[in-house]
Short mmCIF file of C-alpha atoms in Angstrom, two decimals:
data_model
loop_
_atom_site.label_atom_id
_atom_site.label_comp_id
_atom_site.label_asym_id
_atom_site.label_seq_id
_atom_site.Cartn_x
_atom_site.Cartn_y
_atom_site.Cartn_z
CA UNK A 1 -74.58 -22.59 7.62
CA UNK A 2 -75.49 -19.08 6.38
CA UNK A 3 -76.43 -18.69 2.72
CA UNK A 4 -73.88 -17.27 0.28
CA UNK A 5 -74.17 -15.59 -3.12
CA UNK A 6 -72.40 -17.36 -5.98
CA UNK A 7 -71.60 -16.07 -9.48
CA UNK A 8 -69.98 -17.60 -12.54
CA UNK A 9 -69.72 -17.15 -16.31
CA UNK A 10 -68.34 -14.20 -18.20
CA UNK A 11 -66.46 -11.75 -16.01
CA UNK A 12 -66.16 -8.82 -18.40
CA UNK A 13 -67.00 -5.41 -16.85
CA UNK A 14 -66.89 -6.98 -13.37
CA UNK A 15 -70.42 -8.37 -13.62
CA UNK A 16 -69.56 -11.39 -11.44
CA UNK A 17 -68.60 -9.20 -8.48
CA UNK A 18 -65.35 -11.03 -7.70
CA UNK A 19 -63.28 -7.81 -7.79
CA UNK A 20 -61.72 -8.76 -11.14
CA UNK A 21 -62.68 -9.29 -14.78
CA UNK A 22 -61.92 -13.00 -15.12
CA UNK A 23 -64.39 -15.57 -16.37
CA UNK A 24 -65.46 -18.33 -14.00
CA UNK A 25 -66.35 -21.82 -15.24
CA UNK A 26 -67.92 -22.98 -11.98
CA UNK A 27 -69.82 -21.29 -9.13
CA UNK A 28 -67.71 -19.13 -6.84
CA UNK A 29 -68.94 -17.32 -3.73
CA UNK A 30 -68.73 -13.52 -3.66
CA UNK A 31 -66.31 -12.57 -0.93
CA UNK A 32 -67.87 -9.12 -0.45
CA UNK A 33 -71.09 -10.23 1.23
CA UNK A 34 -69.36 -12.81 3.40
CA UNK A 35 -66.81 -10.26 4.58
CA UNK A 36 -69.52 -7.62 5.10
CA UNK A 37 -71.59 -10.20 7.02
CA UNK A 38 -74.71 -9.31 5.05
CA UNK A 39 -77.48 -11.78 4.22
CA UNK A 40 -78.46 -11.67 0.55
CA UNK A 41 -82.24 -11.96 0.10
CA UNK A 42 -82.84 -11.13 -3.57
CA UNK A 43 -80.73 -11.24 -6.73
CA UNK A 44 -81.22 -10.20 -10.36
CA UNK A 45 -79.01 -10.28 -13.45
CA UNK A 46 -79.05 -8.10 -16.55
CA UNK A 47 -77.11 -8.24 -19.79
CA UNK A 48 -73.87 -7.09 -18.15
CA UNK A 49 -74.76 -5.98 -14.62
CA UNK A 50 -75.96 -7.58 -11.40
CA UNK A 51 -78.02 -6.61 -8.35
CA UNK A 52 -78.49 -8.01 -4.87
CA UNK A 53 -80.66 -6.93 -1.94
CA UNK A 54 -78.91 -7.61 1.34
CA UNK A 55 -80.23 -7.55 4.91
CA UNK A 56 -78.26 -6.80 8.04
CA UNK A 57 -77.15 -9.41 10.55
CA UNK A 58 -76.15 -8.88 14.17
CA UNK A 59 -72.51 -8.67 13.09
CA UNK A 60 -72.83 -6.70 9.83
CA UNK A 61 -69.84 -4.61 8.80
CA UNK A 62 -71.62 -2.84 5.94
CA UNK A 63 -75.11 -1.29 5.78
CA UNK A 64 -77.99 -3.30 4.29
CA UNK A 65 -79.63 -2.24 1.05
CA UNK A 66 -79.52 -2.60 -2.73
CA UNK A 67 -76.09 -3.40 -4.15
CA UNK A 68 -75.11 -3.33 -7.83
CA UNK A 69 -72.02 -4.12 -9.85
CA UNK A 70 -70.82 -4.75 -13.43
CA UNK A 71 -71.10 -2.48 -16.47
CA UNK A 72 -72.03 1.07 -15.54
CA UNK A 73 -72.83 2.63 -18.94
CA UNK A 74 -76.07 4.65 -19.06
CA UNK A 75 -76.23 4.69 -15.24
CA UNK A 76 -77.65 1.17 -14.97
CA UNK A 77 -75.93 0.65 -11.59
CA UNK A 78 -77.75 3.60 -10.00
CA UNK A 79 -74.53 4.91 -8.49
CA UNK A 80 -74.72 8.47 -9.91
CA UNK A 81 -71.74 7.84 -12.22
CA UNK A 82 -71.40 5.51 -15.21
CA UNK A 83 -68.21 3.68 -14.25
CA UNK A 84 -67.94 -0.11 -14.23
CA UNK A 85 -67.80 -1.73 -10.78
CA UNK A 86 -66.13 -5.08 -10.22
CA UNK A 87 -67.44 -5.48 -6.68
CA UNK A 88 -70.84 -4.66 -5.12
CA UNK A 89 -71.60 -1.01 -4.35
CA UNK A 90 -74.64 0.19 -2.43
CA UNK A 91 -77.26 2.36 -4.16
CA UNK A 92 -77.71 5.41 -1.94
CA UNK A 93 -79.34 8.19 -4.02
CA UNK A 94 -83.02 7.37 -3.64
CA UNK A 95 -85.91 9.82 -4.10
CA UNK A 96 -87.72 10.99 -0.93
CA UNK A 97 -90.69 8.68 -1.65
CA UNK A 98 -88.45 5.65 -1.03
CA UNK A 99 -87.92 6.55 2.63
CA UNK A 100 -89.27 3.83 4.92
CA UNK A 101 -89.77 1.31 2.14
CA UNK A 102 -88.37 -2.23 1.84
CA UNK A 103 -87.31 -3.77 -1.48
CA UNK A 104 -89.27 -6.95 -2.23
CA UNK A 105 -88.52 -7.54 -5.91
CA UNK A 106 -86.08 -6.71 -8.70
CA UNK A 107 -85.57 -7.20 -12.43
CA UNK A 108 -82.71 -6.11 -14.69
CA UNK A 109 -82.93 -5.45 -18.42
CA UNK A 110 -80.33 -4.92 -21.07
CA UNK A 111 -79.17 -1.63 -19.57
CA UNK A 112 -81.82 -0.65 -17.02
CA UNK A 113 -82.79 -1.73 -13.52
CA UNK A 114 -86.12 -2.07 -11.73
CA UNK A 115 -86.88 -2.67 -8.06
CA UNK A 116 -90.21 -3.13 -6.30
CA UNK A 117 -90.49 -1.57 -2.84
CA UNK A 118 -93.25 -1.70 -0.25
CA UNK A 119 -94.37 -0.11 2.99
CA UNK A 120 -97.27 -0.84 5.31
CA UNK A 121 -100.43 1.24 5.11
CA UNK A 122 -103.94 1.04 6.61
CA UNK A 123 -105.99 -1.73 5.02
CA UNK A 124 -109.25 -0.79 3.33
CA UNK A 125 -111.74 -1.86 0.69
CA UNK A 126 -109.51 -0.66 -2.15
CA UNK A 127 -106.38 -2.12 -0.58
CA UNK A 128 -107.19 -5.05 1.72
CA UNK A 129 -103.55 -6.14 1.79
CA UNK A 130 -102.46 -3.23 3.96
CA UNK A 131 -99.43 -2.47 1.84
CA UNK A 132 -98.46 0.14 -0.72
CA UNK A 133 -95.89 -0.59 -3.37
CA UNK A 134 -93.85 1.45 -5.81
CA UNK A 135 -91.47 0.70 -8.67
CA UNK A 136 -88.13 2.48 -8.90
CA UNK A 137 -86.07 2.45 -12.08
CA UNK A 138 -82.74 3.70 -13.36
CA UNK A 139 -80.30 3.31 -16.25
CA UNK A 140 -80.95 3.48 -19.98
CA UNK A 141 -84.19 5.29 -20.69
CA UNK A 142 -84.18 6.22 -24.38
CA UNK A 143 -87.10 3.89 -25.12
CA UNK A 144 -89.20 4.86 -22.11
CA UNK A 145 -88.36 1.65 -20.22
CA UNK A 146 -87.95 3.55 -16.93
CA UNK A 147 -91.65 4.39 -16.97
CA UNK A 148 -91.27 7.96 -15.71
CA UNK A 149 -92.79 9.72 -18.76
CA UNK A 150 -89.33 10.58 -20.10
CA UNK A 151 -86.88 9.23 -22.67
CA UNK A 152 -83.54 9.90 -21.02
CA UNK A 153 -81.02 7.97 -18.98
CA UNK A 154 -81.18 8.22 -15.21
CA UNK A 155 -78.06 7.36 -13.17
CA UNK A 156 -80.03 7.19 -9.91
CA UNK A 157 -83.45 5.72 -9.05
CA UNK A 158 -86.64 7.48 -10.13
CA UNK A 159 -90.20 6.46 -9.30
CA UNK A 160 -92.11 4.76 -12.07
CA UNK A 161 -95.52 6.29 -12.82
CA UNK A 162 -97.85 3.39 -12.10
CA UNK A 163 -101.56 4.26 -11.86
CA UNK A 164 -102.74 5.10 -8.35
CA UNK A 165 -104.21 2.24 -6.39
CA UNK A 166 -102.41 -0.56 -8.21
CA UNK A 167 -100.47 -2.98 -5.99
CA UNK A 168 -97.68 -4.61 -7.98
CA UNK A 169 -96.88 -8.27 -7.29
CA UNK A 170 -93.87 -8.84 -9.53
CA UNK A 171 -91.62 -7.29 -12.18
CA UNK A 172 -89.97 -8.45 -15.37
CA UNK A 173 -87.54 -6.73 -17.73
CA UNK A 174 -86.55 -7.43 -21.31
CA UNK A 175 -83.68 -5.81 -23.16
CA UNK A 176 -85.53 -2.51 -23.48
CA UNK A 177 -89.03 -3.07 -22.10
CA UNK A 178 -90.49 -3.44 -18.63
CA UNK A 179 -93.47 -5.25 -17.14
CA UNK A 180 -95.42 -5.11 -13.88
CA UNK A 181 -98.00 -7.65 -12.75
CA UNK A 182 -100.50 -6.52 -10.11
CA UNK A 183 -102.16 -8.49 -7.32
CA UNK A 184 -105.45 -8.13 -9.23
CA UNK A 185 -103.91 -9.91 -12.23
CA UNK A 186 -103.55 -6.85 -14.44
CA UNK A 187 -100.41 -6.59 -16.57
CA UNK A 188 -98.70 -3.29 -17.41
CA UNK A 189 -96.02 -2.90 -20.08
CA UNK A 190 -93.83 0.00 -21.17
CA UNK A 191 -90.61 0.78 -23.02
CA UNK A 192 -89.59 -0.33 -26.48
CA UNK A 193 -92.36 -1.92 -28.51
CA UNK A 194 -90.87 -2.34 -31.97
CA UNK A 195 -91.49 -6.09 -32.10
CA UNK A 196 -94.86 -5.96 -30.34
CA UNK A 197 -93.31 -7.05 -27.04
CA UNK A 198 -95.54 -4.68 -25.07
CA UNK A 199 -98.75 -6.38 -26.17
CA UNK A 200 -100.58 -3.16 -26.92
CA UNK A 201 -101.53 -4.08 -30.49
CA UNK A 202 -98.92 -1.88 -32.16
CA UNK A 203 -95.17 -1.36 -32.40
CA UNK A 204 -94.98 1.98 -30.63
CA UNK A 205 -92.94 2.59 -27.46
CA UNK A 206 -94.57 3.66 -24.20
CA UNK A 207 -92.90 6.01 -21.72
CA UNK A 208 -95.18 5.10 -18.79
CA UNK A 209 -96.90 1.88 -17.69
CA UNK A 210 -99.91 1.02 -19.84
CA UNK A 211 -102.31 -1.82 -19.08
CA UNK A 212 -102.33 -4.72 -21.53
CA UNK A 213 -105.99 -4.82 -22.58
CA UNK A 214 -106.82 -8.39 -23.57
CA UNK A 215 -109.44 -9.51 -21.03
CA UNK A 216 -107.16 -11.93 -19.18
CA UNK A 217 -106.25 -12.18 -15.52
CA UNK A 218 -102.53 -12.86 -15.39
CA UNK A 219 -100.68 -14.98 -12.83
CA UNK A 220 -97.02 -14.84 -13.86
CA UNK A 221 -94.91 -12.85 -16.32
CA UNK A 222 -91.46 -13.16 -17.86
CA UNK A 223 -89.57 -11.16 -20.48
CA UNK A 224 -86.94 -12.06 -23.04
CA UNK A 225 -84.83 -9.85 -25.27
CA UNK A 226 -87.76 -8.65 -27.40
CA UNK A 227 -90.63 -10.90 -26.34
CA UNK A 228 -92.91 -11.47 -23.36
CA UNK A 229 -94.51 -14.55 -21.78
CA UNK A 230 -97.36 -14.63 -19.28
CA UNK A 231 -99.57 -17.25 -17.66
CA UNK A 232 -103.24 -16.29 -17.50
CA UNK A 233 -106.49 -17.73 -16.21
CA UNK A 234 -108.68 -19.17 -18.92
CA UNK A 235 -112.43 -18.57 -19.01
CA UNK A 236 -114.29 -21.76 -19.85
CA UNK A 237 -118.01 -21.86 -20.67
CA UNK A 238 -119.98 -24.29 -18.49
CA UNK A 239 -123.65 -24.09 -19.47
CA UNK A 240 -124.63 -20.44 -19.15
CA UNK A 241 -121.95 -19.63 -16.64
CA UNK A 242 -118.25 -18.99 -17.00
CA UNK A 243 -115.72 -20.71 -14.84
CA UNK A 244 -112.10 -19.80 -14.40
CA UNK A 245 -109.36 -22.36 -14.39
CA UNK A 246 -105.63 -22.51 -14.77
CA UNK A 247 -104.49 -23.52 -18.27
#
């Protein structure tokens, strides 16, 4: 049987996507994707909004792409306006750099959204994976969490200013901060830093991705409201040499 997307919990603002505002106390399939005959591949949930990446099938009735729903304040749905949506709506206003790219990751914060997109490129010494990746962000931006060197809301996707040459592996989003982990194991953090959640040794915000300088090679990352967790390789001394091992 084909996979289906289920949602349950608080229904305020339409965040469950069931075309109403009622709470659900057990999992219930979203009718939209079944009726549209789209195959959901990725999902993410924020404080009061939701996102799904859907692929086409041979009988699709709606176009594939990134769909969002729930609370729309600050433009977190990426739909140009700030209205709440109680059923999935497709994000269509992408910057030109997104053309030809495929979304491979997503993370939602308190009132902002992040997606990771990729496209094929010639493999080389600097990029042996043969892929280029970019982060796109939208929604609440007053703390710099969109990573575009600005502190304003954006109701449609903008490209995050990651350093050239970095290939991002995964994303994480806290209430007002954002994180990107690269294939090399480097961790970048930006946005609100009042509680030290960025890991940069101070409590200042950052409006663009900044590498966390601590000498570790990171494997996984996760973000809470105002804190961050990451798994890193540990360097262990063995005689005169250093060996790396998982903790």
